[in-house]
GROMACS .gro file of C-alpha atoms in nm:
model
  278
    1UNK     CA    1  -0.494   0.541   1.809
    2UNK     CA    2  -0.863   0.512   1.741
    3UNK     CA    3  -1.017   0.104   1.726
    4UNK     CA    4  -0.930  -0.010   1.381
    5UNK     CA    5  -0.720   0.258   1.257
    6UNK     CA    6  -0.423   0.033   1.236
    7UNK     CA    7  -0.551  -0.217   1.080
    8UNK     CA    8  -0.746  -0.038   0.839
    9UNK     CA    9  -0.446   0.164   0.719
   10UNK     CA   10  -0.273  -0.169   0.641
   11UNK     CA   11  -0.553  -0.355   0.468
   12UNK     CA   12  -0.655  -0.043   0.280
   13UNK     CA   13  -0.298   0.072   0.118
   14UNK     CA   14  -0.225  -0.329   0.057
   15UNK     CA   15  -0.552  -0.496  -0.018
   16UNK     CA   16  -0.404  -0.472  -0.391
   17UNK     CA   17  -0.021  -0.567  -0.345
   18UNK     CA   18  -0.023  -0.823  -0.094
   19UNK     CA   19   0.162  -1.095  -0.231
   20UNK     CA   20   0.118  -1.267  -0.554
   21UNK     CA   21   0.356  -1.116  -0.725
   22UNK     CA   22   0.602  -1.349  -0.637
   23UNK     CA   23   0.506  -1.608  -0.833
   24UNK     CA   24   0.526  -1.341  -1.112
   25UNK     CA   25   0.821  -1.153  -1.065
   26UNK     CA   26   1.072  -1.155  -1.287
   27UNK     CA   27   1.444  -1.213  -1.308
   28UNK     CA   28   1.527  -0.811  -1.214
   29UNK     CA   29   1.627  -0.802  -0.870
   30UNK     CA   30   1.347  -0.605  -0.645
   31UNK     CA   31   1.439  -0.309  -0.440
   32UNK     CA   32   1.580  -0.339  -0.090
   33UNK     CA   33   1.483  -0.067   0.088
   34UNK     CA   34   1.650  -0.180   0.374
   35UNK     CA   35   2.017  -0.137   0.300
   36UNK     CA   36   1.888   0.272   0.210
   37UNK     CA   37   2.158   0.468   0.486
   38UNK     CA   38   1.849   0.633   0.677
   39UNK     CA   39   1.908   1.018   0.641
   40UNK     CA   40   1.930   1.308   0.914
   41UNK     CA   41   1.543   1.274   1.013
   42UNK     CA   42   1.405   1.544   1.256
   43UNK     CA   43   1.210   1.406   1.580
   44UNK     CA   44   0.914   1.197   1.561
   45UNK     CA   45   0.628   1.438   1.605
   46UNK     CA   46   0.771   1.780   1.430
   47UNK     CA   47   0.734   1.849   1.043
   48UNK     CA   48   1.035   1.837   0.803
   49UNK     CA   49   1.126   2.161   0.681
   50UNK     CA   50   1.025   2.189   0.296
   51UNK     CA   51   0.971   2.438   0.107
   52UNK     CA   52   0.602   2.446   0.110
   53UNK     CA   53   0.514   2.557  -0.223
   54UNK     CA   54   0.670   2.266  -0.314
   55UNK     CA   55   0.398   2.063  -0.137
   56UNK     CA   56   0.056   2.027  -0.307
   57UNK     CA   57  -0.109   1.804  -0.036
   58UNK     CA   58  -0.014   2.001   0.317
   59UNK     CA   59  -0.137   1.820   0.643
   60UNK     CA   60  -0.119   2.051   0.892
   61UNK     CA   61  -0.207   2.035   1.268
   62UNK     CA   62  -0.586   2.097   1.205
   63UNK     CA   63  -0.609   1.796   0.981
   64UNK     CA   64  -0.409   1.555   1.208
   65UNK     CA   65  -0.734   1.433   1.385
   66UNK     CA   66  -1.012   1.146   1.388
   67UNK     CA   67  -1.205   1.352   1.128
   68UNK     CA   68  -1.528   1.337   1.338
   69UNK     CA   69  -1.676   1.644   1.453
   70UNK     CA   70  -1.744   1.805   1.771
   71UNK     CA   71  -1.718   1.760   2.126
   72UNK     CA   72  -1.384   1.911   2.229
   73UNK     CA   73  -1.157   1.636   2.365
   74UNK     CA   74  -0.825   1.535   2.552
   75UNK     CA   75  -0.555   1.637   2.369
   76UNK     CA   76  -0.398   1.316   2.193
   77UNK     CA   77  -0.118   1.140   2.294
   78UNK     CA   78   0.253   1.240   2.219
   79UNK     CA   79   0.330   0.992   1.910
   80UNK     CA   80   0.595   0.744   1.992
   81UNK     CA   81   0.911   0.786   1.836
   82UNK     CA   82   0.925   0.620   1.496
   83UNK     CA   83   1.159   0.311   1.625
   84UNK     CA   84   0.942   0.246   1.906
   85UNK     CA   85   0.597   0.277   1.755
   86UNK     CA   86   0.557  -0.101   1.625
   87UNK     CA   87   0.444  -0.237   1.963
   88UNK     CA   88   0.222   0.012   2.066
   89UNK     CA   89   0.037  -0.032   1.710
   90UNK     CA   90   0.051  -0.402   1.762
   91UNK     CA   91  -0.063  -0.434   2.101
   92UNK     CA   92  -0.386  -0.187   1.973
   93UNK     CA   93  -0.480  -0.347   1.722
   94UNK     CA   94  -0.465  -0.697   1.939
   95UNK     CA   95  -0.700  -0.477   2.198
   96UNK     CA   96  -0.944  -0.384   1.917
   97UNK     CA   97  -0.959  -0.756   1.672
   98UNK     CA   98  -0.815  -0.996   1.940
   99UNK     CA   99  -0.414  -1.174   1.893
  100UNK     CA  100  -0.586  -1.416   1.606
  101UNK     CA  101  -0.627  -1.166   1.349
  102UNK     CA  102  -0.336  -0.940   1.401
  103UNK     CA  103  -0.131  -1.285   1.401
  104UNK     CA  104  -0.298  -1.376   1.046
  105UNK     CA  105  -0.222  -1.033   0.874
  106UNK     CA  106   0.057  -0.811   1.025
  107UNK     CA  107   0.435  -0.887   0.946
  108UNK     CA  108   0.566  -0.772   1.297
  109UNK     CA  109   0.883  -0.506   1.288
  110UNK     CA  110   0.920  -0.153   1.126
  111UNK     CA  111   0.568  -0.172   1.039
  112UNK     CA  112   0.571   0.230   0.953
  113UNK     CA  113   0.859   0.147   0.717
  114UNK     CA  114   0.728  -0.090   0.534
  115UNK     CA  115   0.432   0.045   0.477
  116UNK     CA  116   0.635   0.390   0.335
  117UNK     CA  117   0.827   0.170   0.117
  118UNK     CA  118   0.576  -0.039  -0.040
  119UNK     CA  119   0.350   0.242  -0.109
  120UNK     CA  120   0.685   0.398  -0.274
  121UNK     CA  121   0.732   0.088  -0.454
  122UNK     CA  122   0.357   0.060  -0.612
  123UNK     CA  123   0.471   0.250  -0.967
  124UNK     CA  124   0.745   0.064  -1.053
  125UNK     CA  125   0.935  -0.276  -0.902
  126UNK     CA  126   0.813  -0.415  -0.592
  127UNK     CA  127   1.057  -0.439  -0.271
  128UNK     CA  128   1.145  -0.748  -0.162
  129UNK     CA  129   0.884  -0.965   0.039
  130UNK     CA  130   1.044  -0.918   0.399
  131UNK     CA  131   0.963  -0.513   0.338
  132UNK     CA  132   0.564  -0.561   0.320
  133UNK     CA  133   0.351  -0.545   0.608
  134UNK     CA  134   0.124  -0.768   0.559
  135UNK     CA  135   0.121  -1.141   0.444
  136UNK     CA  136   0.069  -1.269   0.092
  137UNK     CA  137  -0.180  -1.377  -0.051
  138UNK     CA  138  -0.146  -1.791  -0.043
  139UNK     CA  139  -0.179  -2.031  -0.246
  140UNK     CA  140  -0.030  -2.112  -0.591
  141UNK     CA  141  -0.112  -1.902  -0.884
  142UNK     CA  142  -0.435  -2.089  -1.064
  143UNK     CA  143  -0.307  -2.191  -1.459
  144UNK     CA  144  -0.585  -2.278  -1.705
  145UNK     CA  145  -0.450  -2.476  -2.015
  146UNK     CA  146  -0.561  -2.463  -2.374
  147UNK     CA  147  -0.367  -2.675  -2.571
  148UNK     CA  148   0.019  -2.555  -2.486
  149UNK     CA  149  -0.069  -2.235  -2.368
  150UNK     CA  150  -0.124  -2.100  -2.042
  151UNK     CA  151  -0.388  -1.848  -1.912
  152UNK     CA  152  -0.461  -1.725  -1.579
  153UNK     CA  153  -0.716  -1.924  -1.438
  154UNK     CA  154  -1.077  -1.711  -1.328
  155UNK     CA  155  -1.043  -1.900  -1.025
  156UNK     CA  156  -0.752  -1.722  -0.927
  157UNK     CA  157  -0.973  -1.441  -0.820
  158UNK     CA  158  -1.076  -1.629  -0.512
  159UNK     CA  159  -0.726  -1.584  -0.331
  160UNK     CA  160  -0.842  -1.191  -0.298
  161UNK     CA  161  -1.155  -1.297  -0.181
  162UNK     CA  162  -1.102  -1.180   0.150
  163UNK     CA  163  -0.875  -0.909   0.124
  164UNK     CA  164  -1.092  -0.716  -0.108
  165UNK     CA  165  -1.394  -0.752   0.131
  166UNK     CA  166  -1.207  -0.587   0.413
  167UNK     CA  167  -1.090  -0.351   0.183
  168UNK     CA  168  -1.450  -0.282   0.067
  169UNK     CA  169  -1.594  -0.234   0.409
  170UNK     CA  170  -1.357  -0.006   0.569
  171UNK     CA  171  -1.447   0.331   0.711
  172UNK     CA  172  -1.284   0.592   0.472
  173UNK     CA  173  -1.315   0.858   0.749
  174UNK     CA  174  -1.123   0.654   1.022
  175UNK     CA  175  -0.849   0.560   0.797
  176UNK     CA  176  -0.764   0.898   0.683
  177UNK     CA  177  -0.836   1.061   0.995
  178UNK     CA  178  -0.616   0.767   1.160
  179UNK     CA  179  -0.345   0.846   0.859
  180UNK     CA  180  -0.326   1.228   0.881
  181UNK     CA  181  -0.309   1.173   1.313
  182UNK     CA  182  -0.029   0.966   1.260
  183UNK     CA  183   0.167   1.179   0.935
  184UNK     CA  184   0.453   1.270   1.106
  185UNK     CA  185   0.596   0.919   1.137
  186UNK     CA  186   0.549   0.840   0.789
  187UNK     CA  187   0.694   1.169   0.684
  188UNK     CA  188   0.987   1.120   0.901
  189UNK     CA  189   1.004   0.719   0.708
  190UNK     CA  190   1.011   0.896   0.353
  191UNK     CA  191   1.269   1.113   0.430
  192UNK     CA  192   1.467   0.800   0.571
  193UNK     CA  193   1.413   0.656   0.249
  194UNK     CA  194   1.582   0.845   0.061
  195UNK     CA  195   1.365   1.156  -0.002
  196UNK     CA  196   1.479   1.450   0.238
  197UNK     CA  197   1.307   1.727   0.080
  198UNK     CA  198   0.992   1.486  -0.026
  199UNK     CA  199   0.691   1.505   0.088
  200UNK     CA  200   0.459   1.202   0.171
  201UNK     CA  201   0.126   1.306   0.119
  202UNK     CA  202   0.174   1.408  -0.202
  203UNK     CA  203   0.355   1.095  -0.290
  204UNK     CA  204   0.020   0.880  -0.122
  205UNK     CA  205  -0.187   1.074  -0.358
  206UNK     CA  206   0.012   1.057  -0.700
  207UNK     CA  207   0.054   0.676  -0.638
  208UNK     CA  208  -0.346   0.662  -0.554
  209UNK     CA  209  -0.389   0.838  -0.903
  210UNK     CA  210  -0.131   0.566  -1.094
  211UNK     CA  211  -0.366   0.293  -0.933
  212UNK     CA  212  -0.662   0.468  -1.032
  213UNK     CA  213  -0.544   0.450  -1.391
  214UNK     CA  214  -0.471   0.129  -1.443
  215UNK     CA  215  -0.642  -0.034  -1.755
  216UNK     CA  216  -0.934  -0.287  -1.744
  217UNK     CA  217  -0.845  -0.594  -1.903
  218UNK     CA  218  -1.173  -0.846  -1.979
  219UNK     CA  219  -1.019  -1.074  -2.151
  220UNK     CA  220  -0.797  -1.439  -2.142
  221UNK     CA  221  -0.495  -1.327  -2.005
  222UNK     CA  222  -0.221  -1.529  -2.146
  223UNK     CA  223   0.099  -1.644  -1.933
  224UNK     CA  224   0.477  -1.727  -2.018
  225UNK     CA  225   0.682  -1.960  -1.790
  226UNK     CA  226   1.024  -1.865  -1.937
  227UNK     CA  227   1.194  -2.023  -1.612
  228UNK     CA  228   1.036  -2.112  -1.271
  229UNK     CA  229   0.762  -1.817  -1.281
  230UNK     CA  230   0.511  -1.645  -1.500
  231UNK     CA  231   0.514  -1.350  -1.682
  232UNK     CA  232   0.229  -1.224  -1.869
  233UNK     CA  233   0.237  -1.307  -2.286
  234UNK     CA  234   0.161  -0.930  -2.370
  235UNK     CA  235   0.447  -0.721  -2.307
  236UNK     CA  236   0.235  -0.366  -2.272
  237UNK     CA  237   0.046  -0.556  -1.973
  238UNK     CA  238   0.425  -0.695  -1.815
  239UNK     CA  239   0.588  -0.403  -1.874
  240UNK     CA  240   0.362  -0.204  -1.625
  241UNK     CA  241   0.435  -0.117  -1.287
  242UNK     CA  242   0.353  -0.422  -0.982
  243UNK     CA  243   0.054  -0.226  -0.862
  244UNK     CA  244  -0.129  -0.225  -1.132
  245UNK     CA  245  -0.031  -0.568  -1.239
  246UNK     CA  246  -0.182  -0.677  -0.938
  247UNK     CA  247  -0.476  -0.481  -0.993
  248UNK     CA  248  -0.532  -0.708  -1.303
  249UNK     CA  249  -0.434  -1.034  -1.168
  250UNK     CA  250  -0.727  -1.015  -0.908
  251UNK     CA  251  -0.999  -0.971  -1.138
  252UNK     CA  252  -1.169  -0.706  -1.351
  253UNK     CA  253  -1.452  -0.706  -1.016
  254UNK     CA  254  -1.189  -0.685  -0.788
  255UNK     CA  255  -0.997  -0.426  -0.969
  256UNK     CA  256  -1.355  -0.212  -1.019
  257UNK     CA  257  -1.391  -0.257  -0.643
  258UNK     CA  258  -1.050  -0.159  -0.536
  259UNK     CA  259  -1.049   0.169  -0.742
  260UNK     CA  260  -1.382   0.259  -0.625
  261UNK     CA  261  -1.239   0.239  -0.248
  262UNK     CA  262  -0.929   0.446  -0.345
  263UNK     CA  263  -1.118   0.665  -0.519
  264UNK     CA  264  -1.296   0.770  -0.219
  265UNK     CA  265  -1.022   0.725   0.028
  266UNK     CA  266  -0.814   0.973  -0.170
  267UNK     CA  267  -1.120   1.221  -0.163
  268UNK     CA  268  -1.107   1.211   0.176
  269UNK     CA  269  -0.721   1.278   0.178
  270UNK     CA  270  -0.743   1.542  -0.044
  271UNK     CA  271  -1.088   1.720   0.129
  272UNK     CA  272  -0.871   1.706   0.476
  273UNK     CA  273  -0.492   1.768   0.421
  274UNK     CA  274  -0.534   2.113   0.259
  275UNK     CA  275  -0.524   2.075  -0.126
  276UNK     CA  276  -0.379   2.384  -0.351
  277UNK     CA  277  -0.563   2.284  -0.628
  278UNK     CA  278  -0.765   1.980  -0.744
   0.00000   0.00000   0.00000
């Protein structure tokens, strides 16, 4: 895989979700993805077979590349079969940012998986912690007072600090070109999921445009502590899915930021995996 690509696909699909919602979450138990019975998957480098005009977002062998243009080039390696491809992304990305930061961010063990499921997960409940690839964000949750109500504290913007500025400075280009190399593994983890005639991509791009919709809120945002967590006071706001409640828990800059970057990261998607329509 290309320097960074691992890395960047993680920090760029989880900037916004990782963590914090656990000291929100309420009392309706999150999805375990695990205990799914995987289904009949095909091998680890062919396409399902779909019906493809079912399939709005088609990445097809032209589009599985780096994105970059022009010299011709070895032909890539064979992927690894989905069950063996955590240690070969591990030890790459320790090769490209050193053990340290690969220790700091990466929750070792069906890496592919998790990332399939969480992305899945983004429009409605979250899965449980031990499903994310990727640390949470730590720290407690910052609570401002005004007299006996509570308000998320400004300074609880800081704890994204650093995962939005990675976010921010990644290379569009590599990450999709790294994505769309790498498809048929996270095809072949969707259908395990549960989805044998689904098709990733498309499911990438609708839960891109969910994000991308998720309303700006500039304004005190005040908190309920029915038992041991918060909730937020206004239901239309904690009714909506965990993605974009953690969209507006970082910040209305971090938010603008964030949709910015998927904005252009599913541009990229959509310019290079073969749209039907836009």
């Amino acid at each position: 895989m290309s320097k960074g690509t691992w890395i960047a696909l993680v920090i760029a699909l989880f900037a916004l979700v990782v963590g914090g919602a656990w000291y929100w979450y309420r009392d309706r138990p999150p999805q375990d993805f695990d205990t799914v019975a995987p289904t009949a998957a095909p091998s680890p480098t062919a396409m399902p077979t779909l019906d493809p005009a079912s399939i709005e977002y088609p990445v097809t062998p032209d589009e599985e590349d780096s994105g970059e243009a022009a010299e011709p080039t070895p032909a890539p390696e064979p992927l690894p079969p989905l069950d063996d491809s955590d240690a070969q992304a591990r030890a790459m990305l320790e090769r490209a940012y050193g053990a340290a930061p690969v220790e700091a961010f990466l929750v070792p063990g069906r890496l592919v998986r998790h990332i399939v499921a969480t992305v899945d997960s983004l429009d409605r409940e979250p899965v449980r912690l031990k499903q994310r690839p990727v640390v949470h964000v730590r720290g407690p949750v910052v609570v401002d007072t005004a007299g006996e109500s509570l308000y998320l504290g400004e300074r609880n913007y800081e704890r994204y600090d650093a995962y939005v500025s990675a976010f921010d400075a990644l290379d569009s280009s590599v990450l999709v070109g790294g994505y769309l190399r790498y498809y048929p593994l996270f095809q072949r983890a969707y259908q395990e999921l549960g989805y044998p005639q689904g098709y990733f991509n498309d499911r990438v791009v609708a839960v891109i445009d969910h994000l991308l919709a998720t309303p700006e809120v500039d304004r005190p945002l005040r908190l309920l502590r029915p038992k041991v967590l918060y909730t937020f006071a206004d239901r239309e706001i904690e009714d909506l899915s965990w993605g974009r409640k953690t969209l507006i828990r970082m910040g209305p800059a971090h938010a603008a930021t964030v949709k910015r970057k998927l904005a252009e990261i599913r541009a990229q998607i959509v310019e290079r995996s073969g749209a039907r329509s836009e």
